[in-house]
Amino acid sequence: MGMARRPARKPRDQYHHGDLRAALIHAALRRIQRDGVAGLTLRGVGEDLGVSRTALYRHFADKSALLATVAAQGFMTLRATLVAAWEQAGKGRRGFEAMGQAYVRFAITNPSYYRVMFGGALEGLARDPELEREGAAAFQVLVDALVEQQRARLVRADEPLQLARFIWAIVHGIAMLAIDGLLPPDNVAVDSLARFAMERLRSGIDPGR
Amino acid sequence: MGMARRPARKPRDQYHHGDLRAALIHAALRRIQRDGVAGLTLRGVGEDLGVSRTALYRHFADKSALLATVAAQGFMTLRATLVAAWEQAGKGRRGFEAMGQAYVRFAITNPSYYRVMFGGALEGLARDPELEREGAAAFQVLVDALVEQQRARLVRADEPLQLARFIWAIVHGIAMLAIDGLLPPDNVAVDSLARFAMERLRSGIDPGR
DNA sequence: ACCTGAACACCGTTCAAGT
DNA sequence: ACCTGAACACCGTTCAAGT
């Protein structure tokens, strides 16, 4: 009984070591990335973790609560990605364009993830408050970047919220069309569309003179 | 045996009168509008029609084939809506703006319908050829309207396809955000955003001078 | 507190059988 | 040809029971 701290043996069905909740989220995300949202089953994540298929109900009210948590994490990651792109490209016009590109890239890199974040899977469902909060925080990054550009006279003085929604719709629209296979399927084409969009967004589609 | 043409009695389980297929599509659409895509069950549409729940397999390969047909019909309706808006507003700049408004209104008026039309429900699925065709036809309306405006020097001479994808992304983005409850939930606000978008689309977001 | 196993009420789909 | 009914292999969720 000397080396007491080290357990004699740990059978592989030992995810109760403290954070089954985190493990469930992680396993769910992996399943989603592999099989899509429709392929996510509670029984499946239970198996992955060597845990009963009902163990999850100790940590989440139901399947949609688990999905909401996954989505909230997605928005955290997205926000970090956007901030990084904006700052690394030196803010301003270049930074803003980089942010737009980063948004679309995030979506096409994690299509199932992105789909969970936006209504598709939670259609008509009561939205989770944490999810609301993280979504709002990600949106705020865009608003802040716009206001900063307005102060520097890089963007016209429209109502920032309306402007932000408009631009969000553009990148979200490109992202969704790409994910749903309605754009030429190579990433280069999507990238090029995103770049084109950020450019036309600046100057508009009216003729040159 | 005189009045031979009129059947003696027709029990209400008589949808086999010739077009069960059309009846199935219609019933599916009604279910989707009432309960959302997730609420659509083959057993349910069978019940609605007083028909066995497997009768449908005579007319569709599976559930996703039924959904694809519903979606294709949706694109037909959307195309008609767009053409009507474009022509009734006299084409040109005004017509184009009306078309954008009509697109977004179609989506928020038929949210579940719209969701079936775009990947959400068919995620990762082989796409139906008829669906492809109808989707492409609806898109073509937008391309044509753009080319016509380019000829009239109302729109700058960019690559029409790229331009069309950009503008499609805008209205699709607004539509999806609205449907998924990520915009202020009143239709007036969505309308106002759509109008703002069509305007900024023209002039861009760069400062006035 | 945390987890299990059986049970329940649902699904989509297949298939032999009826007309 | 077209439809039925039973059966199969799945679901999410509940709940009494174990530790």
PDB file of C-alpha atoms in Angstrom, chain B:
ATOM      1  CA  MET B   1     -76.464  -0.520 -63.219  1.00  0.00           C
ATOM      2  CA  GLY B   2     -77.730   2.625 -64.981  1.00  0.00           C
ATOM      3  CA  MET B   3     -75.658   5.572 -63.785  1.00  0.00           C
ATOM      4  CA  ALA B   4     -72.433   3.656 -64.119  1.00  0.00           C
ATOM      5  CA  ARG B   5     -69.996   6.599 -64.073  1.00  0.00           C
ATOM      6  CA  ARG B   6     -70.724   7.601 -60.489  1.00  0.00           C
ATOM      7  CA  PRO B   7     -69.173   5.137 -58.029  1.00  0.00           C
ATOM      8  CA  ALA B   8     -71.668   3.869 -55.463  1.00  0.00           C
ATOM      9  CA  ARG B   9     -69.602   5.091 -52.554  1.00  0.00           C
ATOM     10  CA  LYS B  10     -66.128   6.464 -52.097  1.00  0.00           C
ATOM     11  CA  PRO B  11     -64.599   5.758 -48.717  1.00  0.00           C
ATOM     12  CA  ARG B  12     -62.395   8.617 -47.537  1.00  0.00           C
ATOM     13  CA  ASP B  13     -59.247   6.536 -47.898  1.00  0.00           C
ATOM     14  CA  GLN B  14     -59.297   7.207 -51.591  1.00  0.00           C
ATOM     15  CA  TYR B  15     -56.239   9.200 -52.531  1.00  0.00           C
ATOM     16  CA  HIS B  16     -55.269   6.577 -55.078  1.00  0.00           C
ATOM     17  CA  HIS B  17     -57.619   8.357 -57.451  1.00  0.00           C
ATOM     18  CA  GLY B  18     -54.719   8.995 -59.732  1.00  0.00           C
ATOM     19  CA  ASP B  19     -52.163  11.238 -58.143  1.00  0.00           C
ATOM     20  CA  LEU B  20     -50.989   9.987 -54.801  1.00  0.00           C
ATOM     21  CA  ARG B  21     -47.596  11.403 -55.678  1.00  0.00           C
ATOM     22  CA  ALA B  22     -48.859  14.972 -55.884  1.00  0.00           C
ATOM     23  CA  ALA B  23     -50.939  14.440 -52.742  1.00  0.00           C
ATOM     24  CA  LEU B  24     -47.833  13.246 -50.887  1.00  0.00           C
ATOM     25  CA  ILE B  25     -45.858  16.318 -51.874  1.00  0.00           C
ATOM     26  CA  HIS B  26     -48.686  18.575 -50.811  1.00  0.00           C
ATOM     27  CA  ALA B  27     -49.181  16.826 -47.482  1.00  0.00           C
ATOM     28  CA  ALA B  28     -45.455  16.904 -46.789  1.00  0.00           C
ATOM     29  CA  LEU B  29     -45.296  20.617 -47.462  1.00  0.00           C
ATOM     30  CA  ARG B  30     -48.231  21.272 -45.152  1.00  0.00           C
ATOM     31  CA  ARG B  31     -46.608  19.239 -42.384  1.00  0.00           C
ATOM     32  CA  ILE B  32     -43.343  21.096 -42.849  1.00  0.00           C
ATOM     33  CA  GLN B  33     -45.057  24.452 -42.668  1.00  0.00           C
ATOM     34  CA  ARG B  34     -46.844  23.419 -39.495  1.00  0.00           C
ATOM     35  CA  ASP B  35     -44.165  21.463 -37.613  1.00  0.00           C
ATOM     36  CA  GLY B  36     -40.895  22.317 -39.323  1.00  0.00           C
ATOM     37  CA  VAL B  37     -38.644  19.936 -41.202  1.00  0.00           C
ATOM     38  CA  ALA B  38     -37.839  17.968 -38.073  1.00  0.00           C
ATOM     39  CA  GLY B  39     -41.562  17.421 -37.509  1.00  0.00           C
ATOM     40  CA  LEU B  40     -42.074  15.788 -40.865  1.00  0.00           C
ATOM     41  CA  THR B  41     -42.641  12.045 -40.517  1.00  0.00           C
ATOM     42  CA  LEU B  42     -43.589   9.669 -43.267  1.00  0.00           C
ATOM     43  CA  ARG B  43     -46.050   8.040 -40.911  1.00  0.00           C
ATOM     44  CA  GLY B  44     -47.653  11.429 -40.413  1.00  0.00           C
ATOM     45  CA  VAL B  45     -48.161  12.200 -44.077  1.00  0.00           C
ATOM     46  CA  GLY B  46     -49.519   8.680 -44.535  1.00  0.00           C
ATOM     47  CA  GLU B  47     -52.108   9.329 -41.853  1.00  0.00           C
ATOM     48  CA  ASP B  48     -53.058  12.696 -43.327  1.00  0.00           C
ATOM     49  CA  LEU B  49     -53.837  10.955 -46.588  1.00  0.00           C
ATOM     50  CA  GLY B  50     -55.523   7.880 -45.107  1.00  0.00           C
ATOM     51  CA  VAL B  51     -52.863   5.721 -46.658  1.00  0.00           C
ATOM     52  CA  SER B  52     -50.379   3.204 -45.318  1.00  0.00           C
ATOM     53  CA  ARG B  53     -47.125   4.664 -44.132  1.00  0.00           C
ATOM     54  CA  THR B  54     -45.190   2.708 -46.716  1.00  0.00           C
ATOM     55  CA  ALA B  55     -47.350   3.626 -49.701  1.00  0.00           C
ATOM     56  CA  LEU B  56     -44.979   6.484 -50.366  1.00  0.00           C
ATOM     57  CA  TYR B  57     -42.178   4.139 -51.375  1.00  0.00           C
ATOM     58  CA  ARG B  58     -44.032   3.477 -54.621  1.00  0.00           C
ATOM     59  CA  HIS B  59     -43.438   7.082 -55.613  1.00  0.00           C
ATOM     60  CA  PHE B  60     -40.227   8.118 -53.881  1.00  0.00           C
ATOM     61  CA  ALA B  61     -37.016   6.265 -53.212  1.00  0.00           C
ATOM     62  CA  ASP B  62     -36.944   7.507 -49.641  1.00  0.00           C
ATOM     63  CA  LYS B  63     -37.668  10.426 -47.382  1.00  0.00           C
ATOM     64  CA  SER B  64     -34.882  12.579 -48.781  1.00  0.00           C
ATOM     65  CA  ALA B  65     -36.207  12.103 -52.311  1.00  0.00           C
ATOM     66  CA  LEU B  66     -39.562  13.453 -51.147  1.00  0.00           C
ATOM     67  CA  LEU B  67     -37.829  16.410 -49.513  1.00  0.00           C
ATOM     68  CA  ALA B  68     -35.831  17.067 -52.673  1.00  0.00           C
ATOM     69  CA  THR B  69     -39.047  17.253 -54.672  1.00  0.00           C
ATOM     70  CA  VAL B  70     -40.588  19.655 -52.187  1.00  0.00           C
ATOM     71  CA  ALA B  71     -37.453  21.777 -52.395  1.00  0.00           C
ATOM     72  CA  ALA B  72     -37.533  21.775 -56.197  1.00  0.00           C
ATOM     73  CA  GLN B  73     -41.113  23.035 -56.107  1.00  0.00           C
ATOM     74  CA  GLY B  74     -39.975  25.737 -53.717  1.00  0.00           C
ATOM     75  CA  PHE B  75     -37.406  26.954 -56.208  1.00  0.00           C
ATOM     76  CA  MET B  76     -40.056  27.084 -58.916  1.00  0.00           C
ATOM     77  CA  THR B  77     -42.240  29.287 -56.737  1.00  0.00           C
ATOM     78  CA  LEU B  78     -39.293  31.450 -55.770  1.00  0.00           C
ATOM     79  CA  ARG B  79     -38.319  31.941 -59.397  1.00  0.00           C
ATOM     80  CA  ALA B  80     -41.841  33.022 -60.309  1.00  0.00           C
ATOM     81  CA  THR B  81     -41.882  35.425 -57.370  1.00  0.00           C
ATOM     82  CA  LEU B  82     -38.596  37.003 -58.417  1.00  0.00           C
ATOM     83  CA  VAL B  83     -39.567  37.411 -62.055  1.00  0.00           C
ATOM     84  CA  ALA B  84     -42.868  38.996 -61.055  1.00  0.00           C
ATOM     85  CA  ALA B  85     -41.186  41.492 -58.718  1.00  0.00           C
ATOM     86  CA  TRP B  86     -38.541  42.399 -61.288  1.00  0.00           C
ATOM     87  CA  GLU B  87     -41.034  42.995 -64.092  1.00  0.00           C
ATOM     88  CA  GLN B  88     -43.809  44.628 -62.101  1.00  0.00           C
ATOM     89  CA  ALA B  89     -41.385  47.216 -60.758  1.00  0.00           C
ATOM     90  CA  GLY B  90     -40.307  48.039 -64.310  1.00  0.00           C
ATOM     91  CA  LYS B  91     -36.886  46.336 -64.176  1.00  0.00           C
ATOM     92  CA  GLY B  92     -33.831  48.575 -63.895  1.00  0.00           C
ATOM     93  CA  ARG B  93     -32.685  49.826 -60.506  1.00  0.00           C
ATOM     94  CA  ARG B  94     -36.154  49.828 -58.993  1.00  0.00           C
ATOM     95  CA  GLY B  95     -36.921  46.388 -60.325  1.00  0.00           C
ATOM     96  CA  PHE B  96     -33.705  45.033 -58.919  1.00  0.00           C
ATOM     97  CA  GLU B  97     -34.419  46.410 -55.502  1.00  0.00           C
ATOM     98  CA  ALA B  98     -37.925  44.959 -55.609  1.00  0.00           C
ATOM     99  CA  MET B  99     -36.440  41.605 -56.498  1.00  0.00           C
ATOM    100  CA  GLY B 100     -34.157  41.692 -53.484  1.00  0.00           C
ATOM    101  CA  GLN B 101     -37.071  42.565 -51.213  1.00  0.00           C
ATOM    102  CA  ALA B 102     -39.206  39.841 -52.736  1.00  0.00           C
ATOM    103  CA  TYR B 103     -36.482  37.262 -52.153  1.00  0.00           C
ATOM    104  CA  VAL B 104     -36.184  38.024 -48.457  1.00  0.00           C
ATOM    105  CA  ARG B 105     -39.939  38.193 -48.041  1.00  0.00           C
ATOM    106  CA  PHE B 106     -40.381  34.810 -49.659  1.00  0.00           C
ATOM    107  CA  ALA B 107     -37.953  33.341 -47.150  1.00  0.00           C
ATOM    108  CA  ILE B 108     -39.463  34.856 -44.010  1.00  0.00           C
ATOM    109  CA  THR B 109     -42.977  34.056 -45.199  1.00  0.00           C
ATOM    110  CA  ASN B 110     -42.109  30.394 -45.760  1.00  0.00           C
ATOM    111  CA  PRO B 111     -39.272  29.737 -43.322  1.00  0.00           C
ATOM    112  CA  SER B 112     -39.557  25.952 -43.146  1.00  0.00           C
ATOM    113  CA  TYR B 113     -40.012  25.771 -46.877  1.00  0.00           C
ATOM    114  CA  TYR B 114     -36.909  27.880 -47.363  1.00  0.00           C
ATOM    115  CA  ARG B 115     -34.947  25.706 -44.981  1.00  0.00           C
ATOM    116  CA  VAL B 116     -35.814  22.588 -46.954  1.00  0.00           C
ATOM    117  CA  MET B 117     -34.684  24.300 -50.140  1.00  0.00           C
ATOM    118  CA  PHE B 118     -31.233  24.917 -48.748  1.00  0.00           C
ATOM    119  CA  GLY B 119     -28.994  22.207 -47.412  1.00  0.00           C
ATOM    120  CA  GLY B 120     -30.031  22.106 -43.779  1.00  0.00           C
ATOM    121  CA  ALA B 121     -32.253  19.074 -44.170  1.00  0.00           C
ATOM    122  CA  LEU B 122     -30.268  17.325 -46.874  1.00  0.00           C
ATOM    123  CA  GLU B 123     -26.858  17.842 -45.319  1.00  0.00           C
ATOM    124  CA  GLY B 124     -24.202  15.879 -47.092  1.00  0.00           C
ATOM    125  CA  LEU B 125     -26.745  14.167 -49.296  1.00  0.00           C
ATOM    126  CA  ALA B 126     -26.506  13.432 -52.963  1.00  0.00           C
ATOM    127  CA  ARG B 127     -28.490  16.215 -54.525  1.00  0.00           C
ATOM    128  CA  ASP B 128     -31.465  15.467 -56.707  1.00  0.00           C
ATOM    129  CA  PRO B 129     -30.976  16.430 -60.386  1.00  0.00           C
ATOM    130  CA  GLU B 130     -34.394  18.089 -60.600  1.00  0.00           C
ATOM    131  CA  LEU B 131     -33.535  20.120 -57.524  1.00  0.00           C
ATOM    132  CA  GLU B 132     -30.265  21.168 -59.111  1.00  0.00           C
ATOM    133  CA  ARG B 133     -32.103  22.258 -62.233  1.00  0.00           C
ATOM    134  CA  GLU B 134     -34.736  24.312 -60.445  1.00  0.00           C
ATOM    135  CA  GLY B 135     -32.139  25.908 -58.191  1.00  0.00           C
ATOM    136  CA  ALA B 136     -30.049  26.877 -61.186  1.00  0.00           C
ATOM    137  CA  ALA B 137     -33.087  28.314 -62.955  1.00  0.00           C
ATOM    138  CA  ALA B 138     -33.911  30.550 -60.009  1.00  0.00           C
ATOM    139  CA  PHE B 139     -30.311  31.726 -59.870  1.00  0.00           C
ATOM    140  CA  GLN B 140     -30.412  32.481 -63.576  1.00  0.00           C
ATOM    141  CA  VAL B 141     -33.148  35.058 -63.018  1.00  0.00           C
ATOM    142  CA  LEU B 142     -30.688  37.018 -60.936  1.00  0.00           C
ATOM    143  CA  VAL B 143     -27.898  36.666 -63.492  1.00  0.00           C
ATOM    144  CA  ASP B 144     -30.169  37.819 -66.315  1.00  0.00           C
ATOM    145  CA  ALA B 145     -31.317  40.857 -64.376  1.00  0.00           C
ATOM    146  CA  LEU B 146     -27.697  41.782 -63.732  1.00  0.00           C
ATOM    147  CA  VAL B 147     -26.610  41.401 -67.341  1.00  0.00           C
ATOM    148  CA  GLU B 148     -29.550  43.501 -68.474  1.00  0.00           C
ATOM    149  CA  GLN B 149     -28.509  46.239 -66.072  1.00  0.00           C
ATOM    150  CA  GLN B 150     -24.913  46.022 -67.201  1.00  0.00           C
ATOM    151  CA  ARG B 151     -26.043  46.572 -70.788  1.00  0.00           C
ATOM    152  CA  ALA B 152     -27.973  49.623 -69.648  1.00  0.00           C
ATOM    153  CA  ARG B 153     -24.886  50.860 -67.780  1.00  0.00           C
ATOM    154  CA  LEU B 154     -26.723  50.548 -64.477  1.00  0.00           C
ATOM    155  CA  VAL B 155     -24.248  48.090 -63.024  1.00  0.00           C
ATOM    156  CA  ARG B 156     -20.476  48.001 -63.401  1.00  0.00           C
ATOM    157  CA  ALA B 157     -19.031  45.519 -65.838  1.00  0.00           C
ATOM    158  CA  ASP B 158     -17.816  42.866 -63.397  1.00  0.00           C
ATOM    159  CA  GLU B 159     -17.961  39.174 -64.149  1.00  0.00           C
ATOM    160  CA  PRO B 160     -21.739  38.544 -63.999  1.00  0.00           C
ATOM    161  CA  LEU B 161     -21.500  35.179 -62.251  1.00  0.00           C
ATOM    162  CA  GLN B 162     -19.272  36.459 -59.480  1.00  0.00           C
ATOM    163  CA  LEU B 163     -21.500  39.495 -59.094  1.00  0.00           C
ATOM    164  CA  ALA B 164     -24.604  37.329 -58.961  1.00  0.00           C
ATOM    165  CA  ARG B 165     -23.104  35.042 -56.321  1.00  0.00           C
ATOM    166  CA  PHE B 166     -22.176  38.054 -54.229  1.00  0.00           C
ATOM    167  CA  ILE B 167     -25.688  39.464 -54.336  1.00  0.00           C
ATOM    168  CA  TRP B 168     -27.251  36.058 -53.775  1.00  0.00           C
ATOM    169  CA  ALA B 169     -25.100  35.715 -50.660  1.00  0.00           C
ATOM    170  CA  ILE B 170     -26.460  39.014 -49.360  1.00  0.00           C
ATOM    171  CA  VAL B 171     -30.141  38.181 -49.671  1.00  0.00           C
ATOM    172  CA  HIS B 172     -29.574  34.570 -48.636  1.00  0.00           C
ATOM    173  CA  GLY B 173     -27.615  35.745 -45.613  1.00  0.00           C
ATOM    174  CA  ILE B 174     -30.355  38.137 -44.534  1.00  0.00           C
ATOM    175  CA  ALA B 175     -32.962  35.445 -45.084  1.00  0.00           C
ATOM    176  CA  MET B 176     -31.118  32.830 -43.050  1.00  0.00           C
ATOM    177  CA  LEU B 177     -30.285  35.164 -40.188  1.00  0.00           C
ATOM    178  CA  ALA B 178     -33.919  36.228 -40.046  1.00  0.00           C
ATOM    179  CA  ILE B 179     -35.242  32.657 -40.162  1.00  0.00           C
ATOM    180  CA  ASP B 180     -32.842  31.511 -37.488  1.00  0.00           C
ATOM    181  CA  GLY B 181     -33.938  34.307 -35.170  1.00  0.00           C
ATOM    182  CA  LEU B 182     -30.689  36.240 -35.230  1.00  0.00           C
ATOM    183  CA  LEU B 183     -32.203  39.506 -36.350  1.00  0.00           C
ATOM    184  CA  PRO B 184     -34.754  41.639 -34.504  1.00  0.00           C
ATOM    185  CA  PRO B 185     -37.778  39.392 -34.864  1.00  0.00           C
ATOM    186  CA  ASP B 186     -40.253  41.801 -36.450  1.00  0.00           C
ATOM    187  CA  ASN B 187     -40.754  41.701 -40.183  1.00  0.00           C
ATOM    188  CA  VAL B 188     -40.472  45.459 -40.442  1.00  0.00           C
ATOM    189  CA  ALA B 189     -36.885  45.366 -39.193  1.00  0.00           C
ATOM    190  CA  VAL B 190     -36.014  42.631 -41.678  1.00  0.00           C
ATOM    191  CA  ASP B 191     -37.606  44.614 -44.474  1.00  0.00           C
ATOM    192  CA  SER B 192     -35.666  47.671 -43.446  1.00  0.00           C
ATOM    193  CA  LEU B 193     -32.407  45.713 -43.385  1.00  0.00           C
ATOM    194  CA  ALA B 194     -33.133  44.335 -46.845  1.00  0.00           C
ATOM    195  CA  ARG B 195     -33.759  47.849 -48.137  1.00  0.00           C
ATOM    196  CA  PHE B 196     -30.593  49.144 -46.492  1.00  0.00           C
ATOM    197  CA  ALA B 197     -28.644  46.262 -48.016  1.00  0.00           C
ATOM    198  CA  MET B 198     -29.900  46.943 -51.547  1.00  0.00           C
ATOM    199  CA  GLU B 199     -28.924  50.570 -51.137  1.00  0.00           C
ATOM    200  CA  ARG B 200     -25.421  50.019 -49.717  1.00  0.00           C
ATOM    201  CA  LEU B 201     -24.928  47.345 -52.311  1.00  0.00           C
ATOM    202  CA  ARG B 202     -25.185  50.110 -54.877  1.00  0.00           C
ATOM    203  CA  SER B 203     -22.934  52.713 -53.299  1.00  0.00           C
ATOM    204  CA  GLY B 204     -20.667  50.720 -50.984  1.00  0.00           C
ATOM    205  CA  ILE B 205     -19.656  51.514 -47.435  1.00  0.00           C
ATOM    206  CA  ASP B 206     -16.722  53.799 -48.175  1.00  0.00           C
ATOM    207  CA  PRO B 207     -17.193  57.310 -46.826  1.00  0.00           C
ATOM    208  CA  GLY B 208     -19.074  59.849 -48.891  1.00  0.00           C
ATOM    209  CA  ARG B 209     -16.111  61.825 -50.302  1.00  0.00           C
TER     210      ARG B 209
END
